[in-house]
Tab-separated table of C-alpha atoms in Angstrom:
chain	number	residue	atom	x	y	z
A	282	MET	CA	74.348	117.476	74.336
A	283	ILE	CA	77.226	119.208	72.517
A	284	LEU	CA	79.125	115.948	72.036
A	285	SER	CA	77.747	112.443	71.877
A	286	GLU	CA	79.086	109.715	74.154
A	287	LYS	CA	80.955	108.112	71.274
A	288	ASN	CA	82.536	111.399	70.180
A	289	CYS	CA	83.708	112.181	73.720
A	290	VAL	CA	85.357	108.792	74.073
A	291	ASN	CA	86.912	108.849	70.596
A	292	LEU	CA	88.364	112.339	71.110
A	293	ALA	CA	89.870	111.322	74.448
A	294	LEU	CA	91.349	108.163	72.928
A	295	PHE	CA	92.766	110.161	70.010
A	296	ALA	CA	94.437	112.577	72.445
A	297	LEU	CA	95.875	109.638	74.391
A	298	PHE	CA	97.170	108.120	71.143
A	299	ILE	CA	98.998	111.368	70.300
A	300	LYS	CA	100.413	111.665	73.855
A	301	MET	CA	101.864	108.173	73.573
A	302	LEU	CA	103.248	108.778	70.098
A	303	ILE	CA	105.102	112.009	70.936
A	304	SER	CA	106.282	110.858	74.364
A	305	PRO	CA	110.062	110.821	73.584
A	306	TRP	CA	109.938	114.539	72.676
A	307	THR	CA	107.927	115.784	75.667
A	308	THR	CA	110.471	115.072	78.404
A	309	GLY	CA	114.091	114.084	78.885
A	310	SER	CA	116.981	114.415	76.438
A	311	TYR	CA	114.818	114.886	73.328
A	312	GLU	CA	112.429	117.442	74.804
A	313	GLN	CA	111.075	119.933	72.272
A	314	GLU	CA	108.992	122.966	73.169
A	315	GLY	CA	106.513	122.401	70.345
A	316	MET	CA	105.934	118.785	71.381
A	317	LYS	CA	105.483	119.826	75.013
A	318	LEU	CA	102.784	122.273	73.949
A	319	LEU	CA	101.103	119.560	71.883
A	320	ASN	CA	101.252	117.264	74.898
A	321	TYR	CA	99.583	119.928	77.062
A	322	ALA	CA	96.937	120.364	74.364
A	323	CYS	CA	96.255	116.623	74.477
A	324	ASP	CA	95.948	116.790	78.278
A	325	GLY	CA	93.474	119.641	77.884
A	326	LEU	CA	91.459	117.747	75.276
A	327	ILE	CA	91.253	114.661	77.496
A	328	LEU	CA	90.045	116.783	80.423
A	329	LEU	CA	87.480	118.636	78.288
A	330	THR	CA	86.051	115.398	76.866
A	331	ILE	CA	85.844	113.929	80.366
A	332	LEU	CA	83.916	116.979	81.587
A	333	ALA	CA	81.695	116.886	78.483
A	334	TYR	CA	80.951	113.233	79.265
A	335	ILE	CA	79.605	113.993	82.772
A	336	PRO	CA	75.919	113.796	81.678
A	337	TYR	CA	76.540	110.228	80.459
A	338	VAL	CA	78.540	108.939	83.438
A	339	LEU	CA	76.972	106.243	85.617
A	340	LYS	CA	75.634	107.765	88.827
A	341	LEU	CA	77.718	105.505	91.046
A	342	PHE	CA	80.838	107.300	89.719
A	343	SER	CA	79.591	110.780	90.636
A	344	PHE	CA	81.565	110.720	93.898
A	345	VAL	CA	84.827	110.905	91.900
A	346	TYR	CA	83.905	114.312	90.492
A	347	LEU	CA	82.954	115.617	93.938
A	348	VAL	CA	86.278	114.406	95.364
A	349	PHE	CA	88.121	115.894	92.384
A	350	PHE	CA	86.799	119.418	92.955
A	351	ILE	CA	87.121	119.296	96.773
A	352	LEU	CA	90.774	118.245	96.565
A	353	LEU	CA	91.511	120.748	93.800
A	354	LEU	CA	90.305	123.585	96.030
A	355	SER	CA	92.154	122.179	99.037
A	356	LEU	CA	95.501	121.756	97.241
A	357	VAL	CA	95.327	125.180	95.594
A	358	THR	CA	94.658	126.743	99.006
A	359	SER	CA	97.577	125.020	100.773
A	360	THR	CA	99.927	125.744	97.862
A	361	LEU	CA	99.162	129.467	97.860
A	362	ILE	CA	99.425	129.723	101.661
A	363	TYR	CA	102.476	127.575	102.413
A	364	THR	CA	104.648	127.618	99.268
A	365	ASP	CA	105.922	129.976	96.605
A	366	GLY	CA	104.103	127.907	94.001
A	367	SER	CA	101.293	129.116	91.780
A	368	VAL	CA	97.749	127.971	91.132
A	369	PHE	CA	99.090	126.309	87.973
A	370	ASP	CA	101.516	124.213	90.059
A	371	ALA	CA	98.696	122.977	92.281
A	372	VAL	CA	96.325	122.282	89.369
A	373	ASN	CA	99.032	120.455	87.418
A	374	SER	CA	99.938	118.319	90.436
A	375	HIS	CA	96.284	117.460	91.079
A	376	LEU	CA	95.503	116.602	87.451
A	377	ARG	CA	98.430	114.164	87.326
A	378	VAL	CA	96.623	112.094	89.949
A	379	TYR	CA	92.952	112.603	89.161
A	380	SER	CA	92.705	112.921	85.369
A	381	PRO	CA	93.201	109.134	84.998
A	382	PHE	CA	90.553	108.521	87.701
A	383	LEU	CA	88.068	110.653	85.766
A	384	PHE	CA	89.148	108.958	82.523
A	385	PHE	CA	88.286	105.609	84.121
A	386	THR	CA	84.751	106.758	84.969
A	387	MET	CA	84.233	107.641	81.308
A	388	LEU	CA	85.735	104.422	79.986
A	389	ALA	CA	83.855	102.202	82.444
A	390	SER	CA	80.542	103.927	81.696
A	391	TYR	CA	80.997	103.671	77.926
A	392	PHE	CA	82.511	100.172	77.926
A	393	SER	CA	79.457	98.949	79.859
A	394	LYS	CA	77.337	99.912	76.873
A	395	ALA	CA	79.805	98.727	74.215
A	396	PRO	CA	81.699	95.679	75.541
A	397	ARG	CA	82.924	94.550	72.129
A	398	PHE	CA	84.362	98.008	71.486
A	399	ALA	CA	86.026	97.774	74.912
A	400	VAL	CA	87.854	94.606	73.898
A	401	SER	CA	88.871	95.783	70.425
A	402	ILE	CA	90.132	99.236	71.451
A	403	SER	CA	92.030	97.802	74.435
A	404	ILE	CA	93.799	95.280	72.198
A	405	LYS	CA	94.661	98.056	69.742
A	406	PHE	CA	96.221	100.202	72.461
A	407	CYS	CA	98.180	97.202	73.736
A	408	VAL	CA	99.556	96.510	70.255
A	409	PHE	CA	100.330	100.202	69.744
A	410	THR	CA	102.214	100.316	73.064
A	411	VAL	CA	104.263	97.235	72.159
A	412	ILE	CA	105.132	98.738	68.764
A	413	LEU	CA	106.348	101.957	70.413
A	414	LEU	CA	108.405	99.977	72.930
A	415	ILE	CA	110.062	98.057	70.087
A	416	VAL	CA	110.699	101.270	68.132
A	417	GLY	CA	112.399	102.685	71.220
A	418	LEU	CA	114.581	99.602	71.611
A	419	MET	CA	115.608	99.760	67.967
A	420	PHE	CA	116.298	103.467	67.485
A	421	LEU	CA	116.861	105.212	70.828
A	422	PRO	CA	120.136	105.184	72.812
A	423	SER	CA	120.583	103.352	76.097
A	424	SER	CA	119.127	104.840	79.288
A	425	GLU	CA	121.090	105.544	82.450
A	426	ASN	CA	119.919	105.045	86.030
A	427	ARG	CA	121.830	104.430	89.273
A	428	LEU	CA	125.060	104.915	87.272
A	429	GLU	CA	124.203	101.895	85.115
A	430	LEU	CA	123.145	101.581	81.484
A	431	TRP	CA	119.755	100.054	80.710
A	432	TRP	CA	117.637	99.454	77.636
A	433	PRO	CA	116.350	102.454	75.648
A	434	ALA	CA	113.121	103.909	77.036
A	435	TYR	CA	110.516	105.233	74.584
A	436	PHE	CA	108.260	106.855	77.191
A	437	GLY	CA	110.701	109.385	78.634
A	438	SER	CA	112.290	107.299	81.404
A	439	ILE	CA	112.896	103.666	82.282
A	440	HIS	CA	110.300	103.913	85.048
A	441	THR	CA	107.444	105.289	82.949
A	442	THR	CA	108.380	102.893	80.128
A	443	SER	CA	108.273	99.947	82.551
A	444	PHE	CA	104.863	101.045	83.848
A	445	MET	CA	103.584	101.232	80.265
A	446	ALA	CA	104.807	97.690	79.626
A	447	MET	CA	103.147	96.516	82.838
A	448	SER	CA	99.884	98.126	81.749
A	449	VAL	CA	99.940	95.910	78.657
A	450	PHE	CA	100.188	92.910	80.982
A	451	PHE	CA	97.333	94.213	83.162
A	452	ILE	CA	95.069	94.706	80.148
A	453	SER	CA	95.949	91.176	79.016
A	454	PHE	CA	94.957	89.947	82.480
A	455	ALA	CA	91.596	91.701	82.159
A	456	LEU	CA	91.131	90.178	78.702
A	457	LEU	CA	91.792	86.738	80.240
A	458	MET	CA	88.953	87.381	82.688
A	459	VAL	CA	86.508	88.037	79.836
A	460	GLY	CA	87.658	85.054	77.769
A	461	GLU	CA	89.671	86.924	75.133
A	462	VAL	CA	93.110	85.656	76.205
A	463	LYS	CA	94.208	82.169	77.300
A	464	LYS	CA	96.099	81.475	80.518
A	465	ASN	CA	99.230	80.306	78.711
A	466	THR	CA	99.208	83.473	76.621
A	467	LEU	CA	98.913	85.607	79.743
A	468	LEU	CA	101.764	83.719	81.402
A	469	PHE	CA	103.928	84.261	78.316
A	470	ILE	CA	103.140	87.999	78.287
A	471	GLY	CA	103.839	88.201	82.010
A	472	VAL	CA	107.223	86.481	81.698
A	473	VAL	CA	108.267	88.692	78.752
A	474	VAL	CA	107.202	91.898	80.504
A	475	LEU	CA	108.881	90.795	83.741
A	476	TYR	CA	112.128	90.074	81.880
A	477	CYS	CA	111.999	93.477	80.186
A	478	VAL	CA	111.281	95.542	83.286
A	479	PHE	CA	113.676	93.700	85.621
A	480	TRP	CA	116.640	92.862	83.423
A	481	GLY	CA	116.108	95.367	80.620
A	482	TRP	CA	115.062	98.518	82.517
A	483	GLY	CA	115.941	97.479	86.074
A	484	VAL	CA	112.730	98.715	87.722
A	485	ARG	CA	112.101	96.581	90.811
A	486	THR	CA	108.757	98.100	91.847
A	487	VAL	CA	107.122	97.073	88.581
A	488	SER	CA	108.684	93.618	88.800
A	489	GLY	CA	107.243	93.185	92.285
A	490	ALA	CA	103.750	94.232	91.174
A	491	ILE	CA	103.784	91.690	88.335
A	492	LEU	CA	104.968	88.900	90.639
A	493	ILE	CA	102.252	89.765	93.174
A	494	LEU	CA	99.526	89.623	90.536
A	495	LEU	CA	100.743	86.380	88.938
A	496	GLY	CA	101.524	84.717	92.260
A	497	VAL	CA	98.255	85.535	93.998
A	498	PHE	CA	96.215	84.733	90.879
A	499	TYR	CA	97.681	81.275	90.356
A	500	LEU	CA	97.701	80.451	94.082
A	501	ASN	CA	94.063	81.512	94.211
A	502	LYS	CA	93.262	78.915	91.551
A	503	ILE	CA	94.534	76.077	93.759
A	504	ARG	CA	91.727	74.249	95.539
A	505	PHE	CA	92.024	73.453	99.227
A	506	ASN	CA	92.743	69.744	99.157
A	507	SER	CA	95.527	68.371	101.338
A	508	ASN	CA	98.410	68.498	98.840
A	509	GLN	CA	97.508	71.829	97.255
A	510	GLY	CA	96.738	73.401	100.603
A	511	LEU	CA	100.217	72.392	101.676
A	512	LEU	CA	101.604	74.050	98.549
A	513	ARG	CA	100.020	77.329	99.615
A	514	VAL	CA	101.529	77.054	103.056
A	515	VAL	CA	104.968	76.309	101.583
A	516	ALA	CA	104.734	79.264	99.171
A	517	ILE	CA	103.699	81.682	101.920
A	518	SER	CA	106.410	80.323	104.213
A	519	ILE	CA	109.080	80.886	101.564
A	520	LEU	CA	107.867	84.468	101.158
A	521	LEU	CA	108.004	85.079	104.920
A	522	ILE	CA	111.475	83.538	105.193
A	523	PHE	CA	112.705	85.692	102.317
A	524	SER	CA	111.301	88.809	103.998
A	525	PHE	CA	112.961	87.801	107.280
A	526	MET	CA	116.319	87.386	105.523
A	527	ILE	CA	116.121	90.818	103.935
A	528	VAL	CA	115.237	92.636	107.148
A	529	PHE	CA	117.343	90.799	109.721
A	530	ILE	CA	120.359	89.307	107.951
A	531	PHE	CA	121.334	92.455	106.054
A	532	ASP	CA	122.422	95.406	108.136
A	533	PHE	CA	120.444	98.648	107.944
A	534	ARG	CA	122.762	100.349	105.467
A	535	THR	CA	122.662	97.375	103.101
A	536	PHE	CA	118.897	97.150	103.384
A	537	ASP	CA	118.547	100.916	102.899
A	538	ASN	CA	120.738	100.784	99.787
A	539	PHE	CA	118.669	97.854	98.530
A	540	THR	CA	115.582	100.074	98.799
A	541	SER	CA	117.380	102.975	97.064
A	542	GLY	CA	117.358	105.041	100.255
A	543	ARG	CA	113.640	104.727	100.906
A	544	ILE	CA	114.007	103.761	104.572
A	545	SER	CA	116.141	106.824	105.279
A	546	MET	CA	113.706	109.032	103.366
A	547	TYR	CA	110.730	107.685	105.315
A	548	GLY	CA	112.515	108.724	108.515
A	549	VAL	CA	113.077	112.221	107.126
A	550	LYS	CA	109.399	112.436	106.158
A	551	LEU	CA	108.429	111.460	109.696
A	552	ASP	CA	110.472	114.402	110.976
A	553	GLN	CA	108.929	116.725	108.371
A	554	LEU	CA	105.403	115.711	109.334
A	555	SER	CA	106.170	116.046	113.046
A	556	ASN	CA	106.615	119.800	112.517
A	557	ASN	CA	103.141	120.200	111.016
A	558	THR	CA	100.626	122.548	112.586
A	559	PHE	CA	96.969	121.524	112.822
A	560	PHE	CA	96.183	123.203	109.512
A	561	ASN	CA	99.242	121.630	107.858
A	562	TRP	CA	97.970	118.236	108.929
A	563	LEU	CA	94.559	119.100	107.538
A	564	LEU	CA	95.454	120.871	104.259
A	565	GLY	CA	99.056	119.798	103.772
A	566	ASN	CA	102.107	121.905	102.964
A	567	GLY	CA	101.220	122.562	99.325
A	568	ALA	CA	102.217	121.167	95.928
A	569	GLY	CA	105.952	120.554	95.631
A	570	SER	CA	106.651	120.618	99.377
A	571	ASP	CA	107.449	116.901	99.361
A	572	LEU	CA	110.625	117.564	97.331
A	573	ILE	CA	113.581	118.044	99.683
A	574	MET	CA	117.374	117.738	99.627
A	575	THR	CA	118.939	114.920	101.670
A	576	ASP	CA	122.422	113.570	102.344
A	577	PHE	CA	121.688	110.199	100.750
A	578	TRP	CA	120.064	111.696	97.608
A	579	TRP	CA	122.450	114.637	97.456
A	580	TRP	CA	122.356	115.266	93.690
A	581	ALA	CA	118.752	116.540	93.480
A	582	ALA	CA	115.643	117.297	95.517
A	583	LYS	CA	113.641	114.116	95.949
A	584	GLY	CA	110.210	113.160	97.222
A	585	ALA	CA	109.076	110.488	99.649
A	586	HIS	CA	109.164	107.665	97.092
A	587	SER	CA	105.690	106.753	98.282
A	588	ASP	CA	102.748	108.476	96.636
A	589	PHE	CA	100.583	108.166	99.727
A	590	ILE	CA	103.225	109.816	101.925
A	591	THR	CA	103.492	112.547	99.282
A	592	PHE	CA	99.718	113.083	99.449
A	593	LEU	CA	99.946	113.374	103.235
A	594	VAL	CA	102.842	115.848	103.093
A	595	GLU	CA	101.509	118.031	100.259
A	596	GLY	CA	97.743	117.673	100.595
A	597	GLY	CA	97.306	116.740	104.228
A	598	LEU	CA	94.781	114.365	105.719
A	599	ILE	CA	92.092	115.666	103.355
A	600	TYR	CA	94.011	114.650	100.223
A	601	PHE	CA	95.332	111.422	101.736
A	602	GLY	CA	91.938	110.434	103.142
A	603	LEU	CA	89.758	111.227	100.126
A	604	THR	CA	92.192	109.602	97.682
A	605	SER	CA	92.236	106.469	99.854
A	606	TYR	CA	88.432	106.620	99.952
A	607	THR	CA	88.305	106.820	96.144
A	608	VAL	CA	90.547	103.781	95.749
A	609	ILE	CA	88.497	101.791	98.273
A	610	LYS	CA	85.288	102.696	96.429
A	611	PHE	CA	86.805	101.491	93.153
A	612	TYR	CA	87.819	98.281	94.908
A	613	LYS	CA	84.265	97.673	96.127
A	614	LEU	CA	82.847	98.321	92.658
A	615	LEU	CA	84.844	95.397	91.231
A	616	ASN	CA	82.724	92.367	92.045
A	617	ARG	CA	85.193	89.784	90.759
A	618	SER	CA	88.159	89.074	93.034
A	619	GLU	CA	90.514	88.727	90.056
A	620	GLY	CA	89.683	92.279	89.016
A	621	LYS	CA	90.476	93.462	92.517
A	622	LEU	CA	93.974	91.997	92.106
A	623	LEU	CA	94.591	94.553	89.368
A	624	LEU	CA	93.789	97.419	91.714
A	625	ILE	CA	95.886	95.874	94.507
A	626	SER	CA	98.900	95.746	92.179
A	627	PHE	CA	98.169	99.314	91.087
A	628	ILE	CA	98.181	100.530	94.708
A	629	PHE	CA	101.289	98.480	95.567
A	630	THR	CA	103.349	100.550	93.121
A	631	SER	CA	102.303	103.784	94.849
A	632	LEU	CA	102.739	102.547	98.404
A	633	ILE	CA	106.478	101.937	98.020
A	634	SER	CA	107.407	104.197	95.118
A	635	ASN	CA	106.359	106.923	92.703
A	636	GLY	CA	103.880	104.579	91.106
A	637	TYR	CA	100.852	104.684	88.890
A	638	LEU	CA	99.125	107.395	90.916
A	639	VAL	CA	101.604	110.068	89.808
A	640	ARG	CA	102.328	108.716	86.304
A	641	PRO	CA	99.321	109.773	84.210
A	642	LEU	CA	100.294	108.166	80.897
A	643	PRO	CA	100.706	104.618	82.286
A	644	SER	CA	97.725	105.242	84.554
A	645	TYR	CA	95.483	106.076	81.585
A	646	LEU	CA	96.528	102.809	79.953
A	647	PHE	CA	96.109	100.818	83.154
A	648	PHE	CA	92.493	101.934	83.596
A	649	PHE	CA	91.544	100.172	80.364
A	650	SER	CA	91.950	96.948	82.362
A	651	LEU	CA	89.655	98.028	85.215
A	652	ALA	CA	87.105	99.416	82.750
A	653	ILE	CA	86.999	96.070	80.915
A	654	VAL	CA	86.481	94.176	84.177
A	655	TYR	CA	83.745	96.577	85.245
A	656	ALA	CA	82.014	96.504	81.844
A	657	PHE	CA	81.720	92.715	81.758
A	658	TYR	CA	80.929	91.983	85.407
A	659	ASN	CA	78.917	94.974	86.590
A	660	LYS	CA	76.329	95.409	83.834
A	661	ARG	CA	73.478	95.544	86.313
A	662	ASP	CA	74.748	98.913	87.505
A	663	MET	CA	73.605	100.368	84.191
A	664	ASN	CA	70.130	100.658	85.676
A	665	GLU	CA	71.408	103.034	88.356
A	666	ARG	CA	72.312	105.824	85.934
């Protein structure tokens, strides 16, 4: 082999380290052309190391590579036929989603053989992320969103920064599962991250994902005796009542504003999809076709605010179906239910927003958590390679 397993992984991790470090200068107000080129070079290096690692990947992950190439061909085809976009636009859009998936197959395969390295490198990336977040808070100016000022955001925007912070929490959760973090420590990290993303950066999707993970995890730990069973019923009832209040007490406009216009956008997307031909339903309308101008988001072209709707609009049933299949396969590979909670929270962010699936930097960091869970609880799959 040209590169050893260790060299492939180390090169990919080095490229990720550089991407994180230069993040403020690759997008937004501080964007610099040289840093953007360096960022693209890091993306290229990560992809090359992933492809070089293919001979070492566990066989049960081979389906990801097949899906990757099928969807790449499909999206390029629909983009060239139905839009004015280029092959580069389609490839770039596809890599945003699937590079982290491929990165996970490499991490999970290598972590299975080096579990202690998995723990140490994951902790190092968590610490590095926290340091960068603090540097941003200390030296960068305030961010603006929805005509309000929020905390400074190191990773380009308050949303990406919030997802990076949440990834630290998810990795901590995975470390709890393997005995490297205590429950009280995890709860402390969760509360701090929740405070930062909700009150500091004002990102509700991330806040909801954290609450889902913490809530379901701690409820799942309650045994079914009479008192504790009642507690579960009460907790679920409160959640249902709260949902009822949001939907039925508030009028539509208030509820729509609460969701930042998502309900109105979903209606527009329904109309857009209703005009699809058979081949549009199959192949989609091409990369970038999800971005449209609307009355309620009048200042710029916006997408569906749901990654799965975006996949359906741009990539058709093929992209939507195979991506859903990939996620379900990952879910089945995680034997421990607690590990599955991580993936559920991951998917939650993309069901109701532009979540992890279209944010490669946070997604790379998130997949450390799944790789740790897989490495420690699925060792028997090593024999299938």
